[in-house]
């Protein structure tokens, strides 16, 4: 028996209008300072009348438990009926954890596992409004938190922290800077490839991944060359959510295991960190999931479709200016070698190892790491 889990998704032009149909009295807004400055939380609030807001706008990039914990105690007598996350993966993941902590202050973070019933679903409304086009967090029941002390990323998950509603309004990504768009699209692409090929793959995760790849390759160039083209950006939002649904209903794989460890050790953006490992991981897995790789390749459109999936991905990653080796990140060989052991250890701790379609051992990781560090 298996389940397919998804929030109710509201998408397309003017989808923020949906908020007007909900009764809200006390609302926690979770966002970050940059987005607050850009006025995106204000745009959301315009669609909510007569509510009292408590705004948390100090979520940093790649937050740790202590970054999140300081916000989990709300003002006295502020009992929210709704929590709204407005942001990228860091903000939405933090909101998932805050949602859990507000509802269950008696439990510690490590209770966030699929095995432990939390009994929080339905007691407070949870809305996610993404402002990037890759994380898929708005549709997933996973949350990634940085453990800075041990230089690692913790992958927490519970079906009870999936948002109730995910609102994909293209206005929220209208001013997304090119570099961030490219990095987050790289993340969405990796979610699709790993969601389709995970050892826990299923017809839903495969179908969503194929369409996510198709939408990305149809729209990414247009979204970057014609910044006013909200239709293309809307399609990228949808592809990101599809990628999120795909991996969330199967599992991430080895590129995420390595990318989480790499991003955490070298403090590099998530999307480009996982993208760095995509091609060597495809090489590694190719005999195990050759037929799915073939199908995924057929989902690439136009100029990005090449003979093989690996070649198609290489051409798309090149277009996205995604780093292909450590030097593209500005990391020296010496720096890399000095942290190589930690990178291997942290990667082996990731759930992406379990989800990978081919069994992964230490020597496999060593070979893959050699490819991006030579
Ligand atoms: Fe990711």
Coordinates of C-alpha atoms and ligand atoms in Angstrom, one line a residue, residues 135 187 191 247 256 260 270 274, ligand 1:
X135 CA 12.5 23.9 -4.2
X187 CA 17.1 22.0 -8.2
X191 CA 14.0 16.6 -8.1
X247 CA 10.4 13.3 -5.1
X256 CA 20.8 15.1 -3.3
X260 CA 23.3 18.4 0.7
X270 CA 21.3 24.1 -2.8
X274 CA 22.8 19.1 -6.3
Ligands
LIG1 FE1 16.5 19.9 -3.8

